[in-house]
CSV table of C-alpha atoms in Angstrom, one decimal:
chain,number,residue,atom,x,y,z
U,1,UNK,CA,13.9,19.6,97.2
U,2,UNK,CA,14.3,23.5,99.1
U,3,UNK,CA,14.0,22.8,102.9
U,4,UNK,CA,11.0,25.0,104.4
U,5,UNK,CA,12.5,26.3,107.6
U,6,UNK,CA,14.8,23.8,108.1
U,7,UNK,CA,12.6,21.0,106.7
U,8,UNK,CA,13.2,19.2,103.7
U,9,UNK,CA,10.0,17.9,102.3
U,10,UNK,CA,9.4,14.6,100.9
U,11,UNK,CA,7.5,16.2,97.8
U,12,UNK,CA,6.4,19.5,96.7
U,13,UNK,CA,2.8,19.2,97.1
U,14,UNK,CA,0.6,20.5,99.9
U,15,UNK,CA,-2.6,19.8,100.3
U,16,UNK,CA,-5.7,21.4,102.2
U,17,UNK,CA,-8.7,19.4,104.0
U,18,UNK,CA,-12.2,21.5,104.1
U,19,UNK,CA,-14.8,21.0,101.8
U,20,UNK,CA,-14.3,17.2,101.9
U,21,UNK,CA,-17.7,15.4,101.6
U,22,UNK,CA,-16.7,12.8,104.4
U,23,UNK,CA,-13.7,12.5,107.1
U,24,UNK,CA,-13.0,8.9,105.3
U,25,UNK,CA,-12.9,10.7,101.3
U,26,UNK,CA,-10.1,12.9,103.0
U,27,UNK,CA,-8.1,10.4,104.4
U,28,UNK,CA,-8.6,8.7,101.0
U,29,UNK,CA,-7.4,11.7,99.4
U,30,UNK,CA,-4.3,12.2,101.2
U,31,UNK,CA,-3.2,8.6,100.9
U,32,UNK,CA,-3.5,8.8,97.1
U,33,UNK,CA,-1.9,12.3,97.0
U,34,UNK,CA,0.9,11.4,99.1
U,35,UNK,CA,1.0,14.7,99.8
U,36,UNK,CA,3.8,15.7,102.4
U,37,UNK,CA,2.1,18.7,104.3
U,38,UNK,CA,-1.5,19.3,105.3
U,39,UNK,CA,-3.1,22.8,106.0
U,40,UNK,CA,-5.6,23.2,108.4
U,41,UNK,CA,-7.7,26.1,109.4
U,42,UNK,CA,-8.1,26.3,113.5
U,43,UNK,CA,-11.8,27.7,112.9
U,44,UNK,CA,-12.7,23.8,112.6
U,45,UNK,CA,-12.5,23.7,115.9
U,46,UNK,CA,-15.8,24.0,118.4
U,47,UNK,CA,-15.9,25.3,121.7
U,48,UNK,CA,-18.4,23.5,123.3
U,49,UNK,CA,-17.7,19.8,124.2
U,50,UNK,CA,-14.5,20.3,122.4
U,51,UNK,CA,-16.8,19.0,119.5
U,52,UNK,CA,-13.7,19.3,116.5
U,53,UNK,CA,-11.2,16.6,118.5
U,54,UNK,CA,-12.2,13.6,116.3
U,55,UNK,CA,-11.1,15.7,113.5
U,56,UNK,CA,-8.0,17.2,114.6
U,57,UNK,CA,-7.2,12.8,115.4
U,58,UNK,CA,-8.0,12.7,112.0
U,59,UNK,CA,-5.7,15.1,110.6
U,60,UNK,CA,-2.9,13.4,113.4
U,61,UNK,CA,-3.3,10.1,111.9
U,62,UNK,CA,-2.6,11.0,108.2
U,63,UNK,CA,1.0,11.4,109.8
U,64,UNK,CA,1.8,14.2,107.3
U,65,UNK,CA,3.0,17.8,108.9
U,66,UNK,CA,0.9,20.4,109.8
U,67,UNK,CA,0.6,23.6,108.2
U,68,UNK,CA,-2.4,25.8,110.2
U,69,UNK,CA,-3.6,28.6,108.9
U,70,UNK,CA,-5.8,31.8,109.7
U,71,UNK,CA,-8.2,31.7,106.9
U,72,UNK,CA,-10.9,33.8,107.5
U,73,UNK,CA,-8.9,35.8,109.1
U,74,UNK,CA,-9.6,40.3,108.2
U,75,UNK,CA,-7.5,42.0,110.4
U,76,UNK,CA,-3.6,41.8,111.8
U,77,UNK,CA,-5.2,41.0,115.8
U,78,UNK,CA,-7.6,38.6,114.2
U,79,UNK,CA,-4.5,36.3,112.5
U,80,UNK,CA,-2.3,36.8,115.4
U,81,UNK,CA,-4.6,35.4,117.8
U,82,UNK,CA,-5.5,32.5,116.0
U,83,UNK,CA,-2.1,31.8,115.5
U,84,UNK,CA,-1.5,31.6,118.8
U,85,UNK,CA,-4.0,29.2,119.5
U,86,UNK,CA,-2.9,27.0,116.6
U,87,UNK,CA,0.4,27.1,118.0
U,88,UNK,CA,-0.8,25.8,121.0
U,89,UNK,CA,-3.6,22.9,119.5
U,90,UNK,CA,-1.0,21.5,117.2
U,91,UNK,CA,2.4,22.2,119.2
U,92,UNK,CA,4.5,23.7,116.3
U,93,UNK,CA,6.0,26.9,115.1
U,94,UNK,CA,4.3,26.7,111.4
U,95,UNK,CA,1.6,29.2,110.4
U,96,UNK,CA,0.0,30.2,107.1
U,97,UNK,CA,-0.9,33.6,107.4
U,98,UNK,CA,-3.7,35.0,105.9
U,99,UNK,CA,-5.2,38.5,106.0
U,100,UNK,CA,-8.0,39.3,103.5
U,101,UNK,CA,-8.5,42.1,102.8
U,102,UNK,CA,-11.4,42.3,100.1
U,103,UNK,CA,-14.0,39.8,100.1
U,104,UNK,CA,-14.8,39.0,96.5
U,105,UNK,CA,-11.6,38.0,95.4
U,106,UNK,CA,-10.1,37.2,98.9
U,107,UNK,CA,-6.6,39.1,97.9
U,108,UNK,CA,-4.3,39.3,100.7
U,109,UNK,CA,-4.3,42.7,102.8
U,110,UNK,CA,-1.1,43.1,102.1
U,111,UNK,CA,-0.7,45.5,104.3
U,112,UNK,CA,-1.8,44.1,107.4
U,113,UNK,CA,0.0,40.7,106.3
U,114,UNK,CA,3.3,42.4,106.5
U,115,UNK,CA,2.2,43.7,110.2
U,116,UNK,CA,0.9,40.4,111.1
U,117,UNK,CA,4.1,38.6,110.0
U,118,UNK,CA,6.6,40.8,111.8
U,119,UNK,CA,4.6,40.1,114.8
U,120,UNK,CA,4.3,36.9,114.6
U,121,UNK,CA,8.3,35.8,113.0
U,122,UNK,CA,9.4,37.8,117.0
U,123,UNK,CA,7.1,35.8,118.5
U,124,UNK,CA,9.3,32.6,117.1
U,125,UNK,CA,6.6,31.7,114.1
U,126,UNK,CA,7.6,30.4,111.1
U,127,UNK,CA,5.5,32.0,108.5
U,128,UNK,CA,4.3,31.1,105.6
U,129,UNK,CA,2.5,33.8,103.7
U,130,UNK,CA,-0.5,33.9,101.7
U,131,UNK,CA,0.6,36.8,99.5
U,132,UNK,CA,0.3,38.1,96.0
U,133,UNK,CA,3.7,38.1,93.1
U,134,UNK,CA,4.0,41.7,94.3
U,135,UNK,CA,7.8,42.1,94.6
U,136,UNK,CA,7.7,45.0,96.5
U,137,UNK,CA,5.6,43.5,99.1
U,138,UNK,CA,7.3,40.1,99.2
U,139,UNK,CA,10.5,42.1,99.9
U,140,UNK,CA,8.6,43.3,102.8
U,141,UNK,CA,7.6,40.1,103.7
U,142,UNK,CA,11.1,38.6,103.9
U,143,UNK,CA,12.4,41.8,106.0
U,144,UNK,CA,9.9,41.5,108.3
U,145,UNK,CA,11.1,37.6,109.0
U,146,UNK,CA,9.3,35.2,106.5
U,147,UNK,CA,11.8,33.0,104.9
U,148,UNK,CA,8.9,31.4,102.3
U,149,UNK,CA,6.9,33.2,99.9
U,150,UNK,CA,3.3,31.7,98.9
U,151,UNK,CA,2.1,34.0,95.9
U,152,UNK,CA,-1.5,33.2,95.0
U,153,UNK,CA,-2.2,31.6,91.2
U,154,UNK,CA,-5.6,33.4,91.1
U,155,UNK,CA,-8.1,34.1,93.7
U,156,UNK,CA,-9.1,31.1,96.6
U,157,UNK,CA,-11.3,28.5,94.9
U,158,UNK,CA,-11.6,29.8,91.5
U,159,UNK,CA,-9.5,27.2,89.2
U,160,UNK,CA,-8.7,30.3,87.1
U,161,UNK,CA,-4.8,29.1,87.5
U,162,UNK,CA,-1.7,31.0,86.9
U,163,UNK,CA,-3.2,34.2,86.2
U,164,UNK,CA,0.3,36.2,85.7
U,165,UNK,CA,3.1,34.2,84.4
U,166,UNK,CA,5.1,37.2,84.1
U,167,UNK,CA,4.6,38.3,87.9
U,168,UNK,CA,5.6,35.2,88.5
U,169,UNK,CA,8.1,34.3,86.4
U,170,UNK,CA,10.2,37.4,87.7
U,171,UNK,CA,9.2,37.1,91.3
U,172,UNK,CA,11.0,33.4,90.8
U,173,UNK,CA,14.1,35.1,89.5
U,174,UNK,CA,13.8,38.1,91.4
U,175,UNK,CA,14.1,35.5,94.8
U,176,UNK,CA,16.4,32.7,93.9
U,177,UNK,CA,17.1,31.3,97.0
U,178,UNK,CA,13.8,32.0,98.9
U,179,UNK,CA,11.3,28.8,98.8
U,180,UNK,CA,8.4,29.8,96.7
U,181,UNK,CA,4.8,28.1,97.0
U,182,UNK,CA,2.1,28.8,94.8
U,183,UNK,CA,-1.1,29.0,96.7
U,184,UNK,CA,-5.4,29.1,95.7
U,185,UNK,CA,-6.1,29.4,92.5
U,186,UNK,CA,-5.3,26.5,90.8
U,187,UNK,CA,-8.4,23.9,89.3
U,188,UNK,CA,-6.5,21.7,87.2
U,189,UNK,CA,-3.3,18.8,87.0
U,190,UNK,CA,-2.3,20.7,84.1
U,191,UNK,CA,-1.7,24.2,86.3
U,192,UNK,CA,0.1,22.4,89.0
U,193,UNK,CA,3.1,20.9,86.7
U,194,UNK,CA,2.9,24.7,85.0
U,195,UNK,CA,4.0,26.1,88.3
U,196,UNK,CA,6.7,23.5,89.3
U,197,UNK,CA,7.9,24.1,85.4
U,198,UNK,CA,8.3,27.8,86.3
U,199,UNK,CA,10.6,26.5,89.0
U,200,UNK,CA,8.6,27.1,92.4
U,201,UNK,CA,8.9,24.2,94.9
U,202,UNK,CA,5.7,23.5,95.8
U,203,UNK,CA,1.8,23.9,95.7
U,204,UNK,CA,-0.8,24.3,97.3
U,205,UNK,CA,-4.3,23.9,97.1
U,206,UNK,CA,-7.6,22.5,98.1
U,207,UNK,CA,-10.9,22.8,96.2
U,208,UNK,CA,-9.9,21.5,93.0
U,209,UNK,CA,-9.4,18.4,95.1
U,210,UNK,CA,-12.5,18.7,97.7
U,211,UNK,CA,-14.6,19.4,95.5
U,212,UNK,CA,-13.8,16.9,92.1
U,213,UNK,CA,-16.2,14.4,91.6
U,214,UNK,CA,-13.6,11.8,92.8
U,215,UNK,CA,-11.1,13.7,95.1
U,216,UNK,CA,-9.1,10.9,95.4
U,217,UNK,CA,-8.2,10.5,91.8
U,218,UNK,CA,-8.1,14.1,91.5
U,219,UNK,CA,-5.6,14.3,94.6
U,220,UNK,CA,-3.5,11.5,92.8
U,221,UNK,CA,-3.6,13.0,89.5
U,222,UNK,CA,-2.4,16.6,91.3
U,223,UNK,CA,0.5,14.4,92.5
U,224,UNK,CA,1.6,12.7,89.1
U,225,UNK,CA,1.1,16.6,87.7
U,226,UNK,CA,3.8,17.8,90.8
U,227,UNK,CA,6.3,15.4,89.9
U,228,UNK,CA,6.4,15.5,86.2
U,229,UNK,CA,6.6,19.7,86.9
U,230,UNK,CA,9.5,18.8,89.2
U,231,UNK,CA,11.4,16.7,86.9
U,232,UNK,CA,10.9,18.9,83.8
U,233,UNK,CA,12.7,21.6,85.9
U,234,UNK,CA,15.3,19.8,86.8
U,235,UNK,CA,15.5,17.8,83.1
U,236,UNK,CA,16.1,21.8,82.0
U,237,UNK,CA,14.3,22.0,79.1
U,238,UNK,CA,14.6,23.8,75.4
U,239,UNK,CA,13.6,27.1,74.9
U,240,UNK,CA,10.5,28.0,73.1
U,241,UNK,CA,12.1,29.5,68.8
U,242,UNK,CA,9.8,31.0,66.4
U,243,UNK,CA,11.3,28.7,64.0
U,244,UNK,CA,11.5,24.9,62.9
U,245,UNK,CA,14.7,23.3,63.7
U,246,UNK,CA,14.9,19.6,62.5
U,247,UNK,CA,15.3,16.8,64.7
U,248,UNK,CA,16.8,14.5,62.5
U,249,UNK,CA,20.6,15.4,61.5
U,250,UNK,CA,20.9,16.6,57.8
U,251,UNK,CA,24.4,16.0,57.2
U,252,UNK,CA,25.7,12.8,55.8
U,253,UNK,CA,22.1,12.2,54.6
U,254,UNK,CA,21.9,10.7,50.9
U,255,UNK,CA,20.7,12.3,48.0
U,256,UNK,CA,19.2,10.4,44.7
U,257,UNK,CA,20.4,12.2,41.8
């Protein structure tokens, strides 16, 4: 498994937590996903009687690590500052950065991400960005400090999946040695093992889970999907002919005359 910043994860899958329909269906979720990072956006929290603690206990006790994000987040100030103050609710140098930049597909301002992450890698952060397989901008990305690249599947909560295998097919090849994370986008098991398969290290998601009619099994089955992607990688499997080839050896095999 690729380390993430110096970390080496216990599996490749990471898993968000809004849109649960109760705090105990999360926990549930997590414990059947064994997922080894949760995400977190800081806009949970409430200002007034400090009304989002019990949740931020909640996310504590699933004793997985912390990924906060910006979500939400339109403009380069905007991320920065809530970086900050995730930096400073959950004491660590992590971030997901996201800038939108057009509201009915959420893509990345790609743009202001680049801004945002050179900002935020001098100010120590270690970010991970919510990007597109652009390779120009991922190339930007890494100059300007990132040492992980999170590509989006398709646009945040639609299930569509990998919606360009070639994008990211060459964006793996194209970065061999940077940790690649496929993030929003993906709806189904199926997707999940398709993006290991293509050799990224991890993914991440959260409606498909939230919002399944049993999150928990859904979470579990996203697992089992992660680890058979994983393994399939690493079994290094046949490539795809156009022709038959038989499986069962034709020479020495008897003939009735």
């Amino acid at each position: 498994m690729r380390s993430f910043y110096g970390v080496t994860l216990a599996n490749g899958f990471m898993l968000g937590t809004a849109q649960y329909p109760s705090p105990a269906i999360l926990a549930d979720a997590f414990k059947r996903s064994v997922a080894s990072v949760a995400t977190v956006s800081l806009r949970r929290e409430s200002g007034k009687n400090r009304a989002g603690q019990a949740f931020w206990q909640l996310i504590r006790d699933l004793n997985v690590h912390i990924l906060p994000n910006t979500a939400g987040c339109h403009s380069v100030k905007e991320a920065v500052t809530t970086a900050h103050m995730a930096r400073e609710v959950f004491n660590t140098k992590w971030i997901k950065l996201e800038v939108i930049g057009e509201e009915d597909t959420l893509q990345p301002d790609v743009f202001g991400l680049v801004e945002a992450a050179r900002i935020l890698t001098e100010d120590g952060f270690q970010v991970f960005p919510y990007t597109t397989e652009d390779l120009v901008v991922a190339d930007r990305l890494l100059q300007a400090g990132c040492e992980v690249l999170m590509p989006w599947g398709a646009p945040i909560g639609s299930g569509l999946g990998l919606n360009n295998i070639f994008g990211l097919r060459a964006m793996r090849a194209h970065f061999p040695d940077v940790p690649l994370v496929i993030d929003a986008g993906l709806g189904l098991p199926s997707q999940a093992a398709q993006a290991m398969e293509l050799g990224f290290d991890a993914v991440l998601l959260n409606t498909a889970v939230a919002k399944a009619g049993d999150p928990a099994a859904m979470a579990e089955a996203f697992a089992t999907a992660v680890r058979a992607g994983q393994l399939v990688q690493a079994a290094d499997p046949i490539e795809p002919r156009d022709m038959a080839a038989p499986s069962t050896p034709v020479i020495g095999k008897a003939f009735l005359t």
